[in-house]
Amino acid sequence: MTTEIQAAVTASPVRFGSWRSVPTFRKVTNALFFPFDIRVMNIYDHVVVDTVHCAKWKMMAMSNGGFYLYPDSKVKTVRMRSTNGYSSEVPVEISGLIATVFAASQASFEAGGATAGDLYYKLLGYLDSLPPELADIVAAMID
């Protein structure tokens, strides 16, 4: 019997000017007609109840090759309402993660969306690294 040990997926910040240095971001952006970062921001505006207006966004690169975007805001938490009706207050960074998951799922169904589908599964892999209560909220939001 073999025991397989999986390392936790970690995330680290990426400086704004170097988003294109993240291979998965470059692949997803190059494969799709509509810019992926704009797609994330548009989805964010639809799922956040009280929209946080911010001009800057940040990126977290994950150790499994994935990434997610989130708003650079002084607000610490936001209330989100998913398209499935689930509603919860989450940290701003997690709200961006949720919007990125939605954007990757949506983009995966378009021509050239295979890389977005790959990103979607990398994001799901990151959920295991979140504290259980946050992972449960994210899972309920994207279900």
PDB file of C-alpha atoms in Angstrom, residues 6-72:
ATOM      1  CA  GLN A   6       0.288  16.085  -1.240  1.00  0.00           C
ATOM      2  CA  ALA A   7       1.901  19.364  -0.362  1.00  0.00           C
ATOM      3  CA  ALA A   8      -0.412  22.257   0.400  1.00  0.00           C
ATOM      4  CA  VAL A   9      -0.804  24.796  -2.362  1.00  0.00           C
ATOM      5  CA  THR A  10       0.530  28.179  -1.289  1.00  0.00           C
ATOM      6  CA  ALA A  11      -0.027  31.663  -2.699  1.00  0.00           C
ATOM      7  CA  SER A  12       2.321  34.622  -2.891  1.00  0.00           C
ATOM      8  CA  PRO A  13       1.834  38.204  -4.141  1.00  0.00           C
ATOM      9  CA  VAL A  14       2.901  39.250  -7.644  1.00  0.00           C
ATOM     10  CA  ARG A  15       3.961  42.835  -8.310  1.00  0.00           C
ATOM     11  CA  PHE A  16       1.448  44.656 -10.555  1.00  0.00           C
ATOM     12  CA  GLY A  17       3.792  45.252 -13.486  1.00  0.00           C
ATOM     13  CA  SER A  18       4.796  41.601 -13.685  1.00  0.00           C
ATOM     14  CA  TRP A  19       1.434  39.809 -14.009  1.00  0.00           C
ATOM     15  CA  ARG A  20       2.453  38.573 -17.455  1.00  0.00           C
ATOM     16  CA  SER A  21       5.423  36.820 -15.853  1.00  0.00           C
ATOM     17  CA  VAL A  22       2.973  34.289 -14.362  1.00  0.00           C
ATOM     18  CA  PRO A  23       2.823  31.591 -17.082  1.00  0.00           C
ATOM     19  CA  THR A  24      -0.813  30.590 -16.485  1.00  0.00           C
ATOM     20  CA  PHE A  25      -2.001  34.231 -16.641  1.00  0.00           C
ATOM     21  CA  ARG A  26      -0.150  34.698 -19.922  1.00  0.00           C
ATOM     22  CA  LYS A  27      -1.619  31.485 -21.384  1.00  0.00           C
ATOM     23  CA  VAL A  28      -5.192  32.269 -20.304  1.00  0.00           C
ATOM     24  CA  THR A  29      -4.989  35.877 -21.515  1.00  0.00           C
ATOM     25  CA  ASN A  30      -3.466  34.927 -24.864  1.00  0.00           C
ATOM     26  CA  ALA A  31      -6.019  32.168 -25.501  1.00  0.00           C
ATOM     27  CA  LEU A  32      -9.166  34.210 -24.925  1.00  0.00           C
ATOM     28  CA  PHE A  33     -10.777  37.006 -26.891  1.00  0.00           C
ATOM     29  CA  PHE A  34     -11.926  38.969 -23.824  1.00  0.00           C
ATOM     30  CA  PRO A  35      -9.102  39.958 -21.419  1.00  0.00           C
ATOM     31  CA  PHE A  36      -9.257  37.690 -18.400  1.00  0.00           C
ATOM     32  CA  ASP A  37      -8.524  40.365 -15.802  1.00  0.00           C
ATOM     33  CA  ILE A  38     -11.407  42.507 -17.064  1.00  0.00           C
ATOM     34  CA  ARG A  39     -13.666  39.439 -16.941  1.00  0.00           C
ATOM     35  CA  VAL A  40     -12.749  38.876 -13.266  1.00  0.00           C
ATOM     36  CA  MET A  41     -13.477  42.521 -12.439  1.00  0.00           C
ATOM     37  CA  ASN A  42     -16.862  42.428 -14.211  1.00  0.00           C
ATOM     38  CA  ILE A  43     -17.902  39.264 -12.389  1.00  0.00           C
ATOM     39  CA  TYR A  44     -16.710  40.785  -9.124  1.00  0.00           C
ATOM     40  CA  ASP A  45     -19.020  43.762  -9.682  1.00  0.00           C
ATOM     41  CA  HIS A  46     -21.968  41.373 -10.097  1.00  0.00           C
ATOM     42  CA  VAL A  47     -21.389  39.160  -7.051  1.00  0.00           C
ATOM     43  CA  VAL A  48     -20.327  41.762  -4.480  1.00  0.00           C
ATOM     44  CA  VAL A  49     -23.411  43.318  -2.892  1.00  0.00           C
ATOM     45  CA  ASP A  50     -21.796  46.639  -1.973  1.00  0.00           C
ATOM     46  CA  THR A  51     -19.282  47.079  -4.765  1.00  0.00           C
ATOM     47  CA  VAL A  52     -15.845  48.075  -3.584  1.00  0.00           C
ATOM     48  CA  HIS A  53     -14.616  50.707  -6.012  1.00  0.00           C
ATOM     49  CA  CYS A  54     -10.909  50.399  -6.523  1.00  0.00           C
ATOM     50  CA  ALA A  55      -8.638  51.214  -9.404  1.00  0.00           C
ATOM     51  CA  LYS A  56      -5.912  48.738  -8.518  1.00  0.00           C
ATOM     52  CA  TRP A  57      -6.034  44.992  -8.308  1.00  0.00           C
ATOM     53  CA  LYS A  58      -3.466  42.564  -6.943  1.00  0.00           C
ATOM     54  CA  MET A  59      -2.516  39.070  -8.035  1.00  0.00           C
ATOM     55  CA  MET A  60      -1.593  36.051  -5.967  1.00  0.00           C
ATOM     56  CA  ALA A  61       0.459  33.374  -7.743  1.00  0.00           C
ATOM     57  CA  MET A  62      -0.074  29.872  -6.416  1.00  0.00           C
ATOM     58  CA  SER A  63       2.587  27.214  -6.049  1.00  0.00           C
ATOM     59  CA  ASN A  64       0.572  24.879  -8.338  1.00  0.00           C
ATOM     60  CA  GLY A  65       0.886  27.341 -11.243  1.00  0.00           C
ATOM     61  CA  GLY A  66      -2.481  29.023 -10.778  1.00  0.00           C
ATOM     62  CA  PHE A  67      -3.295  32.597  -9.810  1.00  0.00           C
ATOM     63  CA  TYR A  68      -6.151  34.758  -8.657  1.00  0.00           C
ATOM     64  CA  LEU A  69      -6.883  38.473  -8.655  1.00  0.00           C
ATOM     65  CA  TYR A  70      -8.356  40.573  -5.869  1.00  0.00           C
ATOM     66  CA  PRO A  71      -9.036  44.288  -5.333  1.00  0.00           C
ATOM     67  CA  ASP A  72      -6.476  46.438  -3.553  1.00  0.00           C
TER      68      ASP A  72
END
